[in-house]
Amino acid sequence: MAQQEDVFKKIVSHCKEYGFVFPSSDIYDGLGAVYDYGQNGVELKNNIKNYWWKSMVLLHDNIVGIDAAVFMHPTVWKASGHVDAFNDPLIDNRDSKKRYRADVLIEDQIAKYEEKIEKEVAKGRKRFGDAFDEAQFVSTNGRVLEIVAKRDALHARYAKAMEAMDLEELKQIIVDEEIVCPISGTRNWTDVRQFNLMFKTEMGSTADGASTIYLRPETAQGIFVNYLNVQKTGRMKLPFGIAQIGKAFRNEIVARQFIFRMREFEQMEMQFFVKPGTEMEWFNTWKQTRMAWHQALGFGAENYRFHDHEKLAHYANAATDIEFRMPFGFKEVEGIHSRTDFDLKQHAKYSGKKIEYFDPEDNQSYTPYVIETSIGVDRMFLSIMCHSYEEEQLEGGDVRTVLHLPAALAPVKLAVLPLVKKDGLPEKAQEIMQELKFHFNCKYEEKDTIGKRYRRQDAIGTPYCITVDHDTLNDNTVTLRDRDTMEQRRVNINELRAIIEEQVSLTSLLKRL
Ligand code: GAP
């Protein structure tokens, strides 16, 4: 675990050192849980967004996109339930004066039991070697069964307390489990209290009678309030979806793990409107579709899992998370929710407008049900970084830091490197750049030795480098180097575009879906 924490720390510093992610307002020592994306980060982020957007809007002829404003009428949040129910249960440690989410403290405790189980399994594997049968071991080993029983009992108690939002019981669980503050190491806890996560601001000057408005905590409501506009102007027939990418804001109390939990972040959400009664079928379809989207990146199916919710949000009748194996355990990257007709009905009630769908086949009007897929761009970014980062041991004891980013998402696709800064090589390299830069993101570099330049490109995940040398001037060929294998081969300049495009284009990735 400590080793994994070290890896995570290295990833965070790598992100800063190589222009992926900086703390916000860095020269003022940062702002808690707010981050800026640098020159490479913004490219990777845009590629992730493009991959999502195209998989939704381009590949589904019944999904369209919108871009709603961050500010919305304040009644939206009353109707959606966020003013009354978008709360976290908080607890303070009196000694460290640190504030925690009670549910997170308990979930961390559950994770500790899981770690213990994994440790026992690892011990068993070591002891029994090839004859090791994990399923049998887990179902018969006394120590494992004991930990599993404790974990399951805690899980059941926690789920019940969260379901009822029983704050006293949450506190009691923390006391009974002897959970200590990670900073002070003490169990000197306050009671658990509710805390609303929405940021407020004021619109208009006070003299004019300013009104309190909220920074949206999810982009979904921008879709719900535009349901009628899109359905009518797009003449959309059920089932159909509306997709959106945009900023969301939450006053997270436990902001930690870098860009995993931020106060300003970006969501990619899609609301899929369906006929009531068909929602479970669509829920399952979207579960599979979204998992396929993740797995097409090639990180290995074993690094993903579904986690079905015990405690459903105030609007849902089914919900699951797609979790990814981060260095700090399996964590939610995406949520898939069956939101019923809750939101549209609430907006109809609060706005006084009829928000329905006339079904020409049934000759009747009804409020559509909604399946939502909701993924955080930043969390997706983090999962990609974590999986791609490697400190590779090379022959001779050397270590190279490489980002094995999926080629279609890499910030730079091709680095164009003249072997030396003379003899017409820079000019030839520039000529190649001028041709290829219209097709994919290329970077020209002539400073330092070729070896150092390769390493710099490895560190930002550039899938290909080409080196322009003296032979290039005679035979029009360059050395093409592959980031992952480090293999080099000679190719004709005229073939470069086709070879690279095949590997790095988003189209190739989308075709895997
Ligand atoms: N509209 C439904 C909704 O917002 P959610 O589970 O609260 O559901 C969806 O959020 C996704 O947004 C999460 O799976 C996560 O990827 C991302 N997300 C939520 N809160 C976040 C935060 N504070 N920082 C970064 N990403 C966050």
Coordinates of C-alpha atoms and ligand atoms in Angstrom, one line a residue:
M1 CA 0.0 0.0 0.0
A2 CA 2.8 2.4 1.0
Q3 CA 4.4 1.5 -2.3
Q4 CA 1.2 2.4 -4.1
E5 CA 1.0 5.7 -2.3
D6 CA 4.6 6.5 -3.4
V7 CA 3.6 5.7 -7.0
F8 CA 0.6 8.1 -6.6
K9 CA 2.8 10.9 -5.3
K10 CA 5.1 10.4 -8.2
I11 CA 2.2 10.6 -10.7
V12 CA 1.1 13.9 -9.0
S13 CA 4.6 15.4 -9.4
H14 CA 4.9 14.0 -12.9
C15 CA 1.7 15.8 -13.8
K16 CA 3.2 19.1 -12.6
E17 CA 6.7 18.6 -14.0
Y18 CA 5.5 17.8 -17.5
G19 CA 2.7 20.4 -17.9
F20 CA -0.3 18.2 -17.3
V21 CA -1.8 19.6 -14.1
F22 CA -0.8 22.5 -11.9
P23 CA -2.3 23.6 -8.6
S24 CA -4.6 26.6 -9.2
S25 CA -3.1 30.0 -8.4
D26 CA 0.2 28.2 -7.9
I27 CA 2.2 31.3 -7.2
Y28 CA -0.1 32.0 -4.3
D29 CA 0.4 28.5 -2.9
G30 CA -2.7 27.1 -4.6
L31 CA -6.3 26.9 -3.8
G32 CA -7.7 23.8 -2.1
A33 CA -8.9 21.1 -4.5
V34 CA -8.8 23.4 -7.5
Y35 CA -6.4 22.7 -10.4
D36 CA -5.4 24.0 -13.7
Y37 CA -4.5 22.0 -16.8
G38 CA -1.3 22.8 -18.5
Q39 CA -0.1 22.6 -22.1
N40 CA -0.1 18.8 -22.2
G41 CA -3.0 18.3 -19.8
V42 CA -5.4 20.4 -21.8
E43 CA -4.7 18.3 -24.9
L44 CA -5.2 15.0 -23.1
K45 CA -8.4 16.4 -21.5
N46 CA -9.7 17.6 -24.9
N47 CA -9.0 14.2 -26.4
I48 CA -10.9 12.4 -23.6
K49 CA -13.8 14.8 -24.1
N50 CA -13.7 14.2 -27.9
Y51 CA -13.7 10.5 -27.4
W52 CA -16.8 10.7 -25.2
W53 CA -18.6 13.3 -27.3
K54 CA -18.1 11.4 -30.5
S55 CA -19.0 8.0 -29.0
M56 CA -22.3 9.6 -27.9
V57 CA -23.3 12.1 -30.5
L58 CA -21.6 10.8 -33.6
L59 CA -22.2 7.1 -33.1
H60 CA -25.8 7.4 -32.0
D61 CA -28.3 9.1 -34.4
N62 CA -30.8 9.5 -31.5
I63 CA -28.4 11.4 -29.2
V64 CA -27.8 15.2 -29.7
G65 CA -25.6 17.6 -27.7
I66 CA -26.2 20.9 -25.9
D67 CA -24.2 23.4 -23.9
A68 CA -26.2 25.0 -21.1
A69 CA -25.1 27.9 -18.9
V70 CA -23.5 27.3 -15.5
F71 CA -25.9 29.7 -13.9
M72 CA -29.5 28.6 -13.7
H73 CA -32.7 29.9 -12.3
P74 CA -32.5 29.2 -8.5
T75 CA -35.8 27.4 -8.5
V76 CA -34.1 24.7 -10.6
W77 CA -32.2 23.5 -7.5
K78 CA -35.2 23.7 -5.3
A79 CA -37.1 21.5 -7.8
S80 CA -34.2 19.1 -8.3
G81 CA -33.9 18.5 -4.5
H82 CA -30.4 19.8 -4.3
V83 CA -31.3 22.7 -1.9
D84 CA -32.8 20.3 0.6
A85 CA -31.0 17.1 0.0
F86 CA -27.5 17.6 -1.6
N87 CA -25.8 17.2 1.7
D88 CA -22.7 15.4 3.1
P89 CA -22.6 14.1 6.7
L90 CA -19.7 15.8 8.3
I91 CA -17.7 15.1 11.5
D92 CA -14.9 17.1 13.1
N93 CA -12.0 15.8 15.1
R94 CA -11.6 18.1 18.1
D95 CA -7.8 17.6 18.4
S96 CA -6.7 18.1 14.8
K97 CA -9.6 20.5 14.0
K98 CA -9.9 18.6 10.7
R99 CA -13.3 18.0 9.2
Y100 CA -14.2 14.7 7.5
R101 CA -17.1 13.1 5.7
A102 CA -18.5 10.5 8.0
D103 CA -19.4 8.2 5.1
V104 CA -15.8 8.5 3.7
L105 CA -14.3 7.5 7.1
I106 CA -16.5 4.5 7.2
E107 CA -15.9 3.5 3.6
D108 CA -12.1 3.8 4.2
Q109 CA -12.7 1.4 7.1
I110 CA -14.5 -1.1 4.8
A111 CA -11.6 -0.7 2.4
K112 CA -9.2 -1.6 5.2
Y113 CA -11.0 -4.9 5.7
E114 CA -10.7 -5.5 1.9
E115 CA -7.0 -4.8 2.0
K116 CA -6.7 -7.3 4.9
I117 CA -8.5 -9.9 2.8
E118 CA -6.3 -9.3 -0.2
K119 CA -3.2 -9.7 2.1
E120 CA -4.5 -13.1 3.3
V121 CA -5.1 -14.2 -0.3
A122 CA -1.6 -13.1 -1.3
K123 CA -0.1 -15.1 1.6
G124 CA -2.2 -18.1 0.5
R125 CA -1.0 -17.8 -3.0
K126 CA 2.6 -17.7 -1.8
R127 CA 2.1 -20.7 0.4
F128 CA 0.3 -22.9 -2.1
G129 CA 2.0 -21.8 -5.3
D130 CA 0.5 -23.2 -8.5
A131 CA -2.0 -25.4 -6.6
F132 CA -3.7 -22.2 -5.2
D133 CA -7.4 -22.0 -5.7
E134 CA -8.5 -18.5 -4.8
A135 CA -12.2 -19.2 -4.7
Q136 CA -11.8 -22.2 -2.4
F137 CA -9.3 -20.3 -0.2
V138 CA -11.7 -17.4 0.3
S139 CA -14.6 -19.6 1.1
T140 CA -12.8 -21.8 3.6
N141 CA -9.9 -20.0 5.3
G142 CA -10.9 -19.2 8.8
R143 CA -9.0 -15.8 9.0
V144 CA -10.5 -14.6 5.7
L145 CA -14.0 -15.7 6.7
E146 CA -13.7 -13.7 10.0
I147 CA -12.6 -10.5 8.2
V148 CA -15.3 -11.0 5.5
A149 CA -18.0 -11.3 8.2
K150 CA -16.7 -8.1 9.9
R151 CA -16.7 -6.2 6.6
D152 CA -20.1 -7.4 5.6
A153 CA -21.6 -6.5 9.0
L154 CA -20.1 -3.0 8.8
H155 CA -21.3 -2.6 5.2
A156 CA -24.8 -3.6 6.1
R157 CA -25.0 -1.3 9.1
Y158 CA -23.4 1.6 7.1
A159 CA -25.8 1.2 4.2
K160 CA -28.8 1.2 6.5
A161 CA -27.6 4.3 8.3
M162 CA -27.0 6.1 5.0
E163 CA -30.3 5.1 3.6
A164 CA -32.1 6.6 6.6
M165 CA -29.5 9.4 6.9
D166 CA -29.2 8.5 10.5
L167 CA -26.5 10.8 11.7
E168 CA -26.4 9.4 15.2
E169 CA -25.9 5.9 13.9
L170 CA -23.1 7.1 11.6
K171 CA -21.3 8.6 14.6
Q172 CA -21.9 5.4 16.6
I173 CA -20.3 3.3 13.7
I174 CA -17.2 5.5 13.8
V175 CA -17.0 5.1 17.6
D176 CA -17.6 1.3 17.5
E177 CA -15.1 0.7 14.7
E178 CA -12.6 2.8 16.7
I179 CA -11.8 4.9 13.7
V180 CA -9.1 7.5 14.4
C181 CA -8.4 10.8 12.8
P182 CA -5.6 10.3 10.3
I183 CA -3.9 13.5 11.5
S184 CA -4.2 13.5 15.3
G185 CA -4.6 9.8 15.7
T186 CA -7.3 10.4 18.3
R187 CA -11.0 9.4 18.5
N188 CA -12.2 12.8 19.9
W189 CA -15.1 13.2 17.4
T190 CA -17.9 15.7 17.3
D191 CA -21.4 14.7 16.3
V192 CA -22.2 14.2 12.7
R193 CA -23.9 17.2 10.9
Q194 CA -25.4 17.8 7.5
F195 CA -23.6 20.3 5.1
N196 CA -24.9 21.5 1.7
L197 CA -22.4 21.2 -1.1
M198 CA -23.6 23.9 -3.4
F199 CA -21.7 27.1 -3.9
K200 CA -23.8 30.3 -3.7
T201 CA -23.3 33.6 -5.3
E202 CA -25.4 36.7 -6.1
M203 CA -26.7 37.9 -9.4
G204 CA -27.4 41.6 -9.9
S205 CA -26.4 44.4 -7.5
T206 CA -27.9 44.5 -4.0
A207 CA -29.7 47.8 -4.8
D208 CA -31.5 46.1 -7.6
G209 CA -32.5 43.3 -5.3
A210 CA -29.8 40.7 -6.0
S211 CA -30.9 37.1 -6.0
T212 CA -29.0 34.2 -4.6
I213 CA -28.0 31.7 -7.3
Y214 CA -26.0 28.6 -7.3
L215 CA -23.1 27.3 -9.3
R216 CA -24.4 24.1 -10.7
P217 CA -23.4 21.0 -8.8
E218 CA -24.2 18.8 -11.8
T219 CA -24.7 19.5 -15.5
A220 CA -27.7 17.2 -15.7
Q221 CA -30.2 19.9 -14.7
G222 CA -29.2 22.0 -17.8
I223 CA -30.4 19.0 -19.8
F224 CA -33.7 18.5 -18.0
V225 CA -34.7 22.1 -18.3
N226 CA -34.0 22.0 -22.0
Y227 CA -35.8 18.7 -22.6
L228 CA -38.8 20.4 -24.3
N229 CA -36.7 22.8 -26.3
V230 CA -34.6 19.9 -27.8
Q231 CA -37.4 17.4 -28.2
K232 CA -39.5 19.9 -30.1
T233 CA -36.9 21.7 -32.2
G234 CA -35.1 18.4 -33.0
R235 CA -38.4 16.5 -33.5
M236 CA -36.9 13.8 -31.3
K237 CA -38.7 10.5 -30.9
L238 CA -38.3 8.4 -27.7
P239 CA -36.0 6.9 -26.9
F240 CA -33.4 9.7 -27.4
G241 CA -30.6 11.3 -25.5
I242 CA -29.1 14.7 -24.8
A243 CA -25.4 14.9 -24.1
Q244 CA -23.4 17.7 -22.5
I245 CA -19.9 18.4 -21.3
G246 CA -19.4 21.2 -18.8
K247 CA -18.2 22.5 -15.5
A248 CA -19.7 21.6 -12.2
F249 CA -19.0 22.9 -8.7
R250 CA -19.2 21.3 -5.3
N251 CA -18.0 22.6 -2.0
E252 CA -16.3 19.3 -1.2
I253 CA -15.2 19.0 2.4
V254 CA -12.9 16.1 2.0
A255 CA -11.1 17.3 -1.1
R256 CA -8.2 14.9 -1.6
Q257 CA -6.4 12.6 -3.9
F258 CA -5.4 15.3 -6.3
I259 CA -7.9 15.7 -9.1
F260 CA -10.1 12.8 -7.9
R261 CA -12.3 15.0 -5.8
M262 CA -12.2 18.7 -6.8
R263 CA -14.3 21.7 -6.0
E264 CA -14.5 22.8 -9.6
F265 CA -14.5 19.9 -12.1
E266 CA -16.0 18.9 -15.4
Q267 CA -18.7 16.3 -16.2
M268 CA -19.7 14.5 -19.3
E269 CA -23.4 13.6 -18.8
M270 CA -26.0 12.1 -21.0
Q271 CA -29.7 11.8 -20.2
F272 CA -31.4 9.1 -22.2
F273 CA -35.2 9.6 -22.2
V274 CA -37.2 6.4 -22.5
K275 CA -40.8 5.1 -22.3
P276 CA -41.8 4.3 -18.7
G277 CA -41.5 0.6 -18.0
T278 CA -38.5 0.2 -20.4
E279 CA -36.0 1.9 -18.0
M280 CA -34.4 -1.2 -16.6
E281 CA -33.7 -2.6 -20.0
W282 CA -32.0 0.7 -21.0
F283 CA -30.2 0.9 -17.7
N284 CA -28.6 -2.5 -18.5
T285 CA -27.9 -1.5 -22.1
W286 CA -26.1 1.7 -21.0
K287 CA -24.2 -0.2 -18.3
Q288 CA -22.7 -2.4 -21.0
T289 CA -22.2 0.4 -23.5
R290 CA -20.3 2.5 -21.0
M291 CA -18.2 -0.3 -19.8
A292 CA -17.2 -1.1 -23.4
W293 CA -16.2 2.6 -23.9
H294 CA -13.8 2.3 -20.9
Q295 CA -12.4 -1.0 -21.9
A296 CA -11.8 0.0 -25.5
L297 CA -8.8 1.9 -24.1
G298 CA -7.1 -1.4 -23.6
F299 CA -6.3 -1.1 -19.8
G300 CA -7.5 -4.6 -19.1
A301 CA -11.0 -5.7 -18.0
E302 CA -9.6 -6.8 -14.6
N303 CA -9.1 -3.1 -13.7
Y304 CA -12.8 -2.3 -13.9
R305 CA -15.8 -3.3 -11.9
F306 CA -19.4 -2.3 -11.4
H307 CA -20.5 -1.3 -7.9
D308 CA -24.2 -1.3 -7.5
H309 CA -25.5 1.3 -5.0
E310 CA -27.1 0.3 -1.8
K311 CA -28.1 3.9 -1.0
L312 CA -29.9 5.5 -3.9
A313 CA -29.8 9.2 -4.6
H314 CA -33.1 11.0 -4.0
Y315 CA -34.0 10.7 -7.7
A316 CA -32.9 7.1 -8.6
N317 CA -34.5 3.7 -8.7
A318 CA -31.3 1.9 -9.7
A319 CA -27.7 3.0 -9.8
T320 CA -24.3 1.6 -10.4
D321 CA -20.8 3.0 -10.6
I322 CA -18.0 2.0 -13.0
E323 CA -15.0 1.7 -10.7
F324 CA -11.4 1.7 -11.9
R325 CA -8.4 0.4 -10.1
M326 CA -6.5 3.5 -9.0
P327 CA -3.3 3.3 -6.9
F328 CA -5.5 4.0 -3.9
G329 CA -8.0 1.2 -4.7
F330 CA -11.0 0.7 -6.9
K331 CA -12.7 4.1 -7.2
E332 CA -15.8 5.5 -8.9
V333 CA -15.1 7.1 -12.3
E334 CA -18.6 7.0 -13.7
G335 CA -22.2 6.7 -12.4
I336 CA -25.1 5.2 -14.3
H337 CA -28.4 6.1 -12.8
S338 CA -32.0 5.3 -13.5
R339 CA -33.5 8.6 -12.5
T340 CA -37.1 7.7 -13.1
D341 CA -39.4 10.7 -14.1
F342 CA -38.4 12.5 -10.9
D343 CA -36.6 15.5 -12.5
L344 CA -39.0 16.2 -15.3
K345 CA -42.0 15.9 -13.0
Q346 CA -40.4 18.2 -10.4
H347 CA -39.6 20.8 -13.1
A348 CA -43.2 20.5 -14.4
K349 CA -44.5 21.1 -10.9
Y350 CA -42.2 24.0 -10.0
S351 CA -42.4 25.8 -13.4
G352 CA -46.1 25.1 -14.1
K353 CA -45.2 23.9 -17.6
K354 CA -46.4 20.7 -19.1
I355 CA -43.2 18.6 -19.6
E356 CA -44.4 15.5 -21.4
Y357 CA -43.9 13.4 -24.5
F358 CA -46.8 12.6 -26.9
D359 CA -46.3 9.0 -28.0
P360 CA -47.8 8.7 -31.5
E361 CA -47.8 4.9 -31.3
D362 CA -49.8 4.8 -28.1
N363 CA -51.6 8.0 -28.8
Q364 CA -51.0 9.2 -25.3
S365 CA -48.8 11.7 -23.4
Y366 CA -46.6 10.8 -20.5
T367 CA -43.5 11.9 -18.6
P368 CA -40.4 10.1 -20.0
Y369 CA -38.2 8.1 -17.6
V370 CA -34.5 8.9 -17.7
I371 CA -31.3 6.8 -17.7
E372 CA -28.3 9.0 -17.0
T373 CA -24.6 8.3 -17.7
S374 CA -22.4 10.7 -15.8
I375 CA -18.6 10.7 -15.9
G376 CA -16.1 13.1 -14.5
V377 CA -13.5 14.3 -17.1
D378 CA -10.9 14.8 -14.4
R379 CA -11.4 11.4 -12.8
M380 CA -11.1 9.8 -16.2
F381 CA -8.0 11.8 -16.8
L382 CA -6.6 10.6 -13.4
S383 CA -7.4 7.0 -14.2
I384 CA -5.6 7.2 -17.5
M385 CA -2.6 8.9 -16.0
C386 CA -2.4 6.3 -13.2
H387 CA -2.6 3.4 -15.6
S388 CA -0.2 4.8 -18.1
Y389 CA 2.6 5.8 -15.8
E390 CA 5.6 3.5 -15.6
E391 CA 9.1 3.7 -14.4
E392 CA 10.6 1.1 -16.7
Q393 CA 13.8 -0.7 -15.7
L394 CA 16.0 -0.9 -18.8
E395 CA 18.9 -3.2 -19.4
G396 CA 22.0 -1.7 -17.9
G397 CA 20.2 -0.4 -14.8
D398 CA 18.8 2.7 -16.5
V399 CA 15.2 3.8 -15.6
R400 CA 12.9 5.5 -18.1
T401 CA 9.7 7.2 -17.1
V402 CA 7.1 6.6 -19.7
L403 CA 3.4 7.3 -20.1
H404 CA 1.8 4.5 -22.1
L405 CA -1.2 6.7 -23.0
P406 CA -3.7 5.3 -25.5
A407 CA -2.3 6.7 -28.7
A408 CA -5.6 8.4 -29.7
L409 CA -5.6 10.3 -26.4
A410 CA -1.9 11.3 -26.2
P411 CA -1.4 15.1 -26.2
V412 CA 1.3 14.9 -28.9
K413 CA 1.2 12.2 -31.5
L414 CA 4.5 12.7 -33.2
A415 CA 7.7 14.4 -32.3
V416 CA 9.9 15.5 -35.2
L417 CA 13.5 15.6 -34.3
P418 CA 16.5 16.6 -36.4
L419 CA 19.5 14.5 -35.4
V420 CA 21.7 17.7 -35.2
K421 CA 21.0 21.4 -35.5
K422 CA 22.9 21.8 -38.8
D423 CA 23.5 20.5 -42.3
G424 CA 20.0 21.3 -43.4
L425 CA 18.4 18.7 -41.0
P426 CA 16.3 21.3 -39.1
E427 CA 14.9 22.6 -42.4
K428 CA 14.0 19.1 -43.6
A429 CA 12.4 18.4 -40.2
Q430 CA 10.4 21.6 -40.4
E431 CA 9.2 20.7 -43.9
I432 CA 7.8 17.4 -42.5
M433 CA 6.2 19.2 -39.6
Q434 CA 4.5 21.7 -42.0
E435 CA 3.0 18.8 -43.9
L436 CA 1.9 16.6 -40.9
K437 CA 0.7 19.2 -38.5
F438 CA -2.6 19.5 -40.3
H439 CA -3.4 15.8 -39.6
F440 CA -2.3 15.3 -36.0
N441 CA -0.6 17.2 -33.1
C442 CA 3.2 17.3 -33.9
K443 CA 6.0 18.7 -31.8
Y444 CA 9.3 19.9 -33.2
E445 CA 12.4 19.6 -30.9
E446 CA 16.0 20.2 -31.7
K447 CA 17.5 20.9 -28.2
D448 CA 19.7 18.3 -26.4
T449 CA 20.8 14.9 -27.5
I450 CA 18.5 12.6 -29.3
G451 CA 18.4 10.3 -26.3
K452 CA 17.2 13.1 -24.0
R453 CA 14.6 14.2 -26.5
Y454 CA 13.2 10.6 -26.7
R455 CA 13.0 10.5 -22.9
R456 CA 11.1 13.8 -22.8
Q457 CA 8.6 12.5 -25.3
D458 CA 8.2 9.2 -23.5
A459 CA 7.4 11.2 -20.3
I460 CA 4.5 13.0 -22.0
G461 CA 3.3 9.8 -23.8
T462 CA 4.1 10.7 -27.4
P463 CA 3.5 7.5 -29.3
Y464 CA 6.0 8.2 -32.1
C465 CA 9.2 10.1 -32.7
I466 CA 10.9 10.5 -36.1
T467 CA 14.5 11.4 -36.4
V468 CA 15.7 13.3 -39.5
D469 CA 19.3 12.4 -40.2
H470 CA 21.8 12.8 -43.1
D471 CA 20.4 9.8 -44.9
T472 CA 17.0 11.5 -45.0
L473 CA 18.4 14.1 -47.4
N474 CA 19.5 11.4 -49.8
D475 CA 16.7 8.8 -49.6
N476 CA 13.7 10.6 -48.1
T477 CA 13.5 8.2 -45.2
V478 CA 13.4 8.8 -41.5
T479 CA 13.8 6.7 -38.3
L480 CA 10.4 6.0 -36.8
R481 CA 10.6 5.1 -33.0
D482 CA 7.8 3.5 -31.1
R483 CA 7.3 4.8 -27.6
D484 CA 6.3 1.4 -26.0
T485 CA 8.7 -1.0 -27.6
M486 CA 11.4 1.6 -28.4
E487 CA 11.9 -0.2 -31.7
Q488 CA 13.2 1.9 -34.5
R489 CA 12.6 1.3 -38.2
R490 CA 13.3 3.2 -41.4
V491 CA 10.2 4.5 -43.2
N492 CA 9.7 6.7 -46.2
I493 CA 8.4 10.2 -45.4
N494 CA 5.6 9.7 -47.9
E495 CA 4.3 6.7 -45.8
L496 CA 4.5 8.5 -42.4
R497 CA 1.0 10.0 -42.4
A498 CA -0.8 6.8 -43.1
I499 CA 1.3 4.7 -40.7
I500 CA 0.8 7.2 -37.8
E501 CA -2.8 8.1 -38.5
E502 CA -3.8 4.5 -38.4
Q503 CA -2.5 4.2 -34.9
V504 CA -3.3 7.6 -33.4
S505 CA -6.6 8.6 -34.9
L506 CA -9.7 8.8 -32.7
T507 CA -11.6 7.0 -35.5
S508 CA -9.6 3.8 -34.9
L509 CA -10.5 4.0 -31.2
L510 CA -14.1 4.6 -32.0
K511 CA -14.2 1.7 -34.3
R512 CA -13.3 -0.6 -31.4
L513 CA -16.7 0.2 -29.8
Ligands
GAP1 N1 -25.7 13.9 -12.4 C1 -25.3 12.8 -11.6 C2 -24.1 13.1 -10.8 O1 -23.6 14.2 -10.8 P1 -22.3 12.0 -9.3 O2 -22.1 10.5 -9.0 O3 -22.5 12.9 -8.2 O4 -23.6 12.0 -10.2 C3 -20.9 11.9 -11.5 O5 -21.2 12.5 -10.2 C4 -19.4 11.8 -11.7 O6 -18.9 13.1 -11.6 C5 -18.6 11.0 -10.8 O7 -18.7 9.6 -11.1 C6 -17.3 11.6 -10.9 O8 -16.6 11.0 -12.0 C7 -17.5 13.0 -11.1 N2 -17.4 13.8 -9.9 C8 -18.3 14.0 -8.9 N3 -17.9 14.8 -7.9 C9 -16.6 15.1 -8.3 C10 -15.6 15.9 -7.7 N4 -15.8 16.5 -6.6 N5 -14.4 16.0 -8.3 C11 -14.2 15.4 -9.5 N6 -15.1 14.6 -10.1 C12 -16.3 14.5 -9.5

